[in-house]
Amino acid sequence: MNQAPSPSSHFDVVVVGAGFAGLCMLHRLRKMGLRAKAFEAGSGVGGTWFWNRYPGARCDVESMEYSFQFDEELQQEWRWTERYSPQAEILAYLNHVADRFDLRRDIQLNTRVDSAHFDEDASVWNVRSSDGGTHTASYFVMATGCLSSANTPKVPGINSFGGSTYHTGRWPHEGVDFSGLRVGVIGTGSSAIQSIPIIAKEAEQLFVFQRTPNFSVPAANRPLTDEEVERVKSNYGELRKMAGTMGFGFNTRSNEGSAFDVSEEERRAEYEARWKMGGLPFLGAYGDLILDEKANATAADFVREKIRALVDDPAVAEKLTPNSILGCKRLCADSGYFETFNRPNVTLVDIAEAPIEEITPNGLRTGGTTYELDAIVFATGFDAMTGALLAVDIRGRGGVQLRKKWEAGPRTYLGIATAGFPNFFMITGPGSPSVLTNMVPSIEQHVNWIADCMTFLQERGETVIEAETGAEDVWVSHVNEVASATLYPGCNSWYLGANVPGKPRVFMPYLGFPEYVVKADDVAAKGYEGFARG
Ligand code: N01
């Protein structure tokens, strides 16, 4: 149900986005008795799971954990069917949440927020929406997700292509039938690695244009049995609590020790066991895998061997084998990705040395060769973490634009607020653990923090809160310092903005879960230390 636009209304809170973050925020604000409104660009709720409908899209965090915990009945009644949920099931879950908590009446679909300007005299946000609506709000909350602003490279001739083009993050709702077609997939990140095995089965010919090979481990997805679902549900609260203290969730133990604390045989056995178990906890095998290059090489070499064993043609295997740090770009989890290159209809095109020169009416040219194509899939990722925030013209005190303030990279306090922008909150913003954690609990943590902060102000009759520049500076330095003690800054990942030409190279998420939660709680307990209130 789409509410009629309300051209000039006042809300306690305007929320942008109706994915996991927006729905959760709206629900909490409702419970507090606040008048809130969420604007959503899509024609349905679901955020990332509304847009990313490419073949094979599923979450690589286990479904029993990639779900809300704010309502015991909700988590008891919903039945996840697979270890890793497919996109359609997560979208169905989010629609269920929207209905169950009657959230739709405060969500306006098909509407973008174009601008939000803070009026210092009135202490309100003036918000303009794409339907021509103008609204005022005491608080402005961006719940726009970390990976929502699609990145399509500016390849010359892109508009001349006679076939169809798609972006994995903007997939047609009616699906795409690739049967009998010559398809090109550009990119080999998580989205490509999930979709390539499925597209390969359908298409007549598939060309994969790879700029950088990626590490991937088997997902080992499977249906969930009633027994394992029951085991979790009978102890959900405790397990969730435990997950709050663990990097990879309640199902997986992370070893804190060094890869060199054990013998080579033991190490191999550990990698083998994690490979078999499947999924991203492979990286939790040892505590120094992302800190020490030599330790990392033990795990990376293990995966390289696996790739060579999975791919029949040694020359193709070599091209598919990354020579980089394992986990430095986000690790992928796949279902038959490397094996797909054994199919006779699949060709790997290495574009590392010779980038795509041009898209022509009939295909794509690289390295002097033209590949004739009927469809091109851009699996080229996102303008991560800041893209969606900066897509809105957000202006704080003195009319300063967020875009201007963040010209050299995002600056936040706790990844929740930014100095000069009073009563403005970001859910899982840059400078928070966000994408390095299970997003759903991190979203809930931020939602609770923001809501508690509003309650705190309300109880004291205060109306304005703003991060102090000093606290922000200290936080930004801390985030950078922690990142630079790891191997993360050393590769061209989207964590660093390296995938978007011209984007400042700054490590955006905060590497500090679960300590971050303690820190954020402590800030709140000290009366929002580092924030000015009034
Ligand atoms: O995007 P990516 P994604 N010419 O940025 C290539 C989450 N996610 O959508 O590495 C040629 O990882 C680029 O090459 P390079 C997850 O957090 C989760 O796949 O920059 N190639 C790269 O290969 C994930 O990490 C799930 O050299 C170009 C690819 O495109 C994040 O979303 C599923 C290019 C982009 O890879 C993003 O994943 C899907 C160009 N001009 C996504 N520009 C799960 O839960 C870019 N590339 C499983």
PDB file of N, CA, C and O in Angstrom, residues 55 177-181 183 194-206 335-337 339-340 343 345-346:
ATOM      1  N   PRO A  55      20.297 -13.855 -10.895  1.00  0.00           N
ATOM      2  CA  PRO A  55      20.217 -15.309 -10.669  1.00  0.00           C
ATOM      3  C   PRO A  55      21.227 -15.742  -9.610  1.00  0.00           C
ATOM      4  O   PRO A  55      22.395 -15.346  -9.674  1.00  0.00           O
ATOM      5  N   ASP A 177      15.629 -14.194 -19.323  1.00  0.00           N
ATOM      6  CA  ASP A 177      15.843 -15.516 -19.926  1.00  0.00           C
ATOM      7  C   ASP A 177      17.049 -15.421 -20.867  1.00  0.00           C
ATOM      8  O   ASP A 177      16.990 -14.765 -21.897  1.00  0.00           O
ATOM      9  N   PHE A 178      18.131 -16.078 -20.487  1.00  0.00           N
ATOM     10  CA  PHE A 178      19.352 -16.007 -21.299  1.00  0.00           C
ATOM     11  C   PHE A 178      19.457 -17.155 -22.298  1.00  0.00           C
ATOM     12  O   PHE A 178      20.473 -17.293 -22.965  1.00  0.00           O
ATOM     13  N   SER A 179      18.422 -18.017 -22.367  1.00  0.00           N
ATOM     14  CA  SER A 179      18.557 -19.192 -23.248  1.00  0.00           C
ATOM     15  C   SER A 179      18.851 -18.770 -24.681  1.00  0.00           C
ATOM     16  O   SER A 179      18.210 -17.852 -25.206  1.00  0.00           O
ATOM     17  N   GLY A 180      19.820 -19.462 -25.242  1.00  0.00           N
ATOM     18  CA  GLY A 180      20.176 -19.239 -26.641  1.00  0.00           C
ATOM     19  C   GLY A 180      20.976 -17.970 -26.873  1.00  0.00           C
ATOM     20  O   GLY A 180      21.278 -17.629 -28.016  1.00  0.00           O
ATOM     21  N   LEU A 181      21.343 -17.256 -25.803  1.00  0.00           N
ATOM     22  CA  LEU A 181      22.025 -15.976 -25.992  1.00  0.00           C
ATOM     23  C   LEU A 181      23.524 -16.068 -25.713  1.00  0.00           C
ATOM     24  O   LEU A 181      23.982 -16.905 -24.946  1.00  0.00           O
ATOM     25  N   VAL A 183      26.231 -14.216 -23.829  1.00  0.00           N
ATOM     26  CA  VAL A 183      26.160 -13.277 -22.691  1.00  0.00           C
ATOM     27  C   VAL A 183      27.570 -12.928 -22.229  1.00  0.00           C
ATOM     28  O   VAL A 183      28.442 -13.800 -22.157  1.00  0.00           O
ATOM     29  N   GLN A 194      28.176 -15.524  -7.715  1.00  0.00           N
ATOM     30  CA  GLN A 194      26.903 -16.227  -7.477  1.00  0.00           C
ATOM     31  C   GLN A 194      26.125 -16.441  -8.776  1.00  0.00           C
ATOM     32  O   GLN A 194      25.462 -17.461  -8.947  1.00  0.00           O
ATOM     33  N   SER A 195      26.184 -15.456  -9.672  1.00  0.00           N
ATOM     34  CA  SER A 195      25.295 -15.546 -10.840  1.00  0.00           C
ATOM     35  C   SER A 195      25.901 -16.330 -12.000  1.00  0.00           C
ATOM     36  O   SER A 195      25.165 -16.963 -12.765  1.00  0.00           O
ATOM     37  N   ILE A 196      27.240 -16.321 -12.125  1.00  0.00           N
ATOM     38  CA  ILE A 196      27.881 -16.959 -13.283  1.00  0.00           C
ATOM     39  C   ILE A 196      27.516 -18.455 -13.426  1.00  0.00           C
ATOM     40  O   ILE A 196      27.139 -18.895 -14.522  1.00  0.00           O
ATOM     41  N   PRO A 197      27.539 -19.252 -12.350  1.00  0.00           N
ATOM     42  CA  PRO A 197      27.203 -20.679 -12.541  1.00  0.00           C
ATOM     43  C   PRO A 197      25.789 -20.879 -13.077  1.00  0.00           C
ATOM     44  O   PRO A 197      25.542 -21.827 -13.839  1.00  0.00           O
ATOM     45  N   ILE A 198      24.878 -19.984 -12.725  1.00  0.00           N
ATOM     46  CA  ILE A 198      23.486 -20.156 -13.159  1.00  0.00           C
ATOM     47  C   ILE A 198      23.299 -19.643 -14.584  1.00  0.00           C
ATOM     48  O   ILE A 198      22.675 -20.301 -15.419  1.00  0.00           O
ATOM     49  N   ILE A 199      23.899 -18.484 -14.863  1.00  0.00           N
ATOM     50  CA  ILE A 199      23.789 -17.942 -16.233  1.00  0.00           C
ATOM     51  C   ILE A 199      24.444 -18.918 -17.213  1.00  0.00           C
ATOM     52  O   ILE A 199      23.949 -19.150 -18.311  1.00  0.00           O
ATOM     53  N   ALA A 200      25.552 -19.524 -16.783  1.00  0.00           N
ATOM     54  CA  ALA A 200      26.283 -20.454 -17.670  1.00  0.00           C
ATOM     55  C   ALA A 200      25.409 -21.632 -18.094  1.00  0.00           C
ATOM     56  O   ALA A 200      25.531 -22.137 -19.212  1.00  0.00           O
ATOM     57  N   LYS A 201      24.524 -22.054 -17.195  1.00  0.00           N
ATOM     58  CA  LYS A 201      23.668 -23.208 -17.517  1.00  0.00           C
ATOM     59  C   LYS A 201      22.594 -22.842 -18.532  1.00  0.00           C
ATOM     60  O   LYS A 201      22.034 -23.700 -19.201  1.00  0.00           O
ATOM     61  N   GLU A 202      22.284 -21.548 -18.591  1.00  0.00           N
ATOM     62  CA  GLU A 202      21.174 -21.107 -19.433  1.00  0.00           C
ATOM     63  C   GLU A 202      21.660 -20.588 -20.787  1.00  0.00           C
ATOM     64  O   GLU A 202      21.053 -20.872 -21.823  1.00  0.00           O
ATOM     65  N   ALA A 203      22.744 -19.827 -20.752  1.00  0.00           N
ATOM     66  CA  ALA A 203      23.189 -19.126 -21.959  1.00  0.00           C
ATOM     67  C   ALA A 203      23.796 -20.106 -22.960  1.00  0.00           C
ATOM     68  O   ALA A 203      24.276 -21.174 -22.596  1.00  0.00           O
ATOM     69  N   GLU A 204      23.800 -19.662 -24.235  1.00  0.00           N
ATOM     70  CA  GLU A 204      24.476 -20.491 -25.233  1.00  0.00           C
ATOM     71  C   GLU A 204      25.984 -20.352 -25.059  1.00  0.00           C
ATOM     72  O   GLU A 204      26.721 -21.326 -25.067  1.00  0.00           O
ATOM     73  N   GLN A 205      26.408 -19.115 -24.898  1.00  0.00           N
ATOM     74  CA  GLN A 205      27.834 -18.822 -24.705  1.00  0.00           C
ATOM     75  C   GLN A 205      27.946 -17.808 -23.569  1.00  0.00           C
ATOM     76  O   GLN A 205      27.150 -16.866 -23.507  1.00  0.00           O
ATOM     77  N   LEU A 206      28.902 -18.027 -22.677  1.00  0.00           N
ATOM     78  CA  LEU A 206      29.124 -17.025 -21.619  1.00  0.00           C
ATOM     79  C   LEU A 206      30.580 -16.601 -21.640  1.00  0.00           C
ATOM     80  O   LEU A 206      31.489 -17.442 -21.600  1.00  0.00           O
ATOM     81  N   SER A 335      28.720 -21.475  -5.180  1.00  0.00           N
ATOM     82  CA  SER A 335      28.165 -22.817  -5.414  1.00  0.00           C
ATOM     83  C   SER A 335      28.577 -23.222  -6.820  1.00  0.00           C
ATOM     84  O   SER A 335      27.856 -22.948  -7.787  1.00  0.00           O
ATOM     85  N   GLY A 336      29.764 -23.772  -6.925  1.00  0.00           N
ATOM     86  CA  GLY A 336      30.237 -24.279  -8.215  1.00  0.00           C
ATOM     87  C   GLY A 336      30.807 -23.231  -9.146  1.00  0.00           C
ATOM     88  O   GLY A 336      30.768 -23.404 -10.369  1.00  0.00           O
ATOM     89  N   TYR A 337      31.371 -22.150  -8.601  1.00  0.00           N
ATOM     90  CA  TYR A 337      31.912 -21.079  -9.454  1.00  0.00           C
ATOM     91  C   TYR A 337      33.094 -21.554 -10.292  1.00  0.00           C
ATOM     92  O   TYR A 337      33.072 -21.472 -11.520  1.00  0.00           O
ATOM     93  N   GLU A 339      34.229 -24.488 -10.991  1.00  0.00           N
ATOM     94  CA  GLU A 339      33.894 -25.609 -11.863  1.00  0.00           C
ATOM     95  C   GLU A 339      33.188 -25.136 -13.144  1.00  0.00           C
ATOM     96  O   GLU A 339      33.248 -25.800 -14.189  1.00  0.00           O
ATOM     97  N   THR A 340      32.520 -23.995 -13.063  1.00  0.00           N
ATOM     98  CA  THR A 340      31.782 -23.482 -14.220  1.00  0.00           C
ATOM     99  C   THR A 340      32.717 -23.244 -15.408  1.00  0.00           C
ATOM    100  O   THR A 340      32.303 -23.342 -16.567  1.00  0.00           O
ATOM    101  N   ARG A 343      33.072 -25.794 -18.254  1.00  0.00           N
ATOM    102  CA  ARG A 343      32.001 -25.981 -19.247  1.00  0.00           C
ATOM    103  C   ARG A 343      32.479 -25.510 -20.622  1.00  0.00           C
ATOM    104  O   ARG A 343      33.157 -24.481 -20.719  1.00  0.00           O
ATOM    105  N   ASN A 345      30.857 -24.040 -22.868  1.00  0.00           N
ATOM    106  CA  ASN A 345      30.251 -22.772 -23.341  1.00  0.00           C
ATOM    107  C   ASN A 345      30.722 -21.558 -22.533  1.00  0.00           C
ATOM    108  O   ASN A 345      30.158 -20.475 -22.667  1.00  0.00           O
ATOM    109  N   VAL A 346      31.735 -21.750 -21.675  1.00  0.00           N
ATOM    110  CA  VAL A 346      32.186 -20.622 -20.838  1.00  0.00           C
ATOM    111  C   VAL A 346      33.627 -20.254 -21.176  1.00  0.00           C
ATOM    112  O   VAL A 346      34.505 -21.124 -21.217  1.00  0.00           O
TER     113      VAL A 346
END
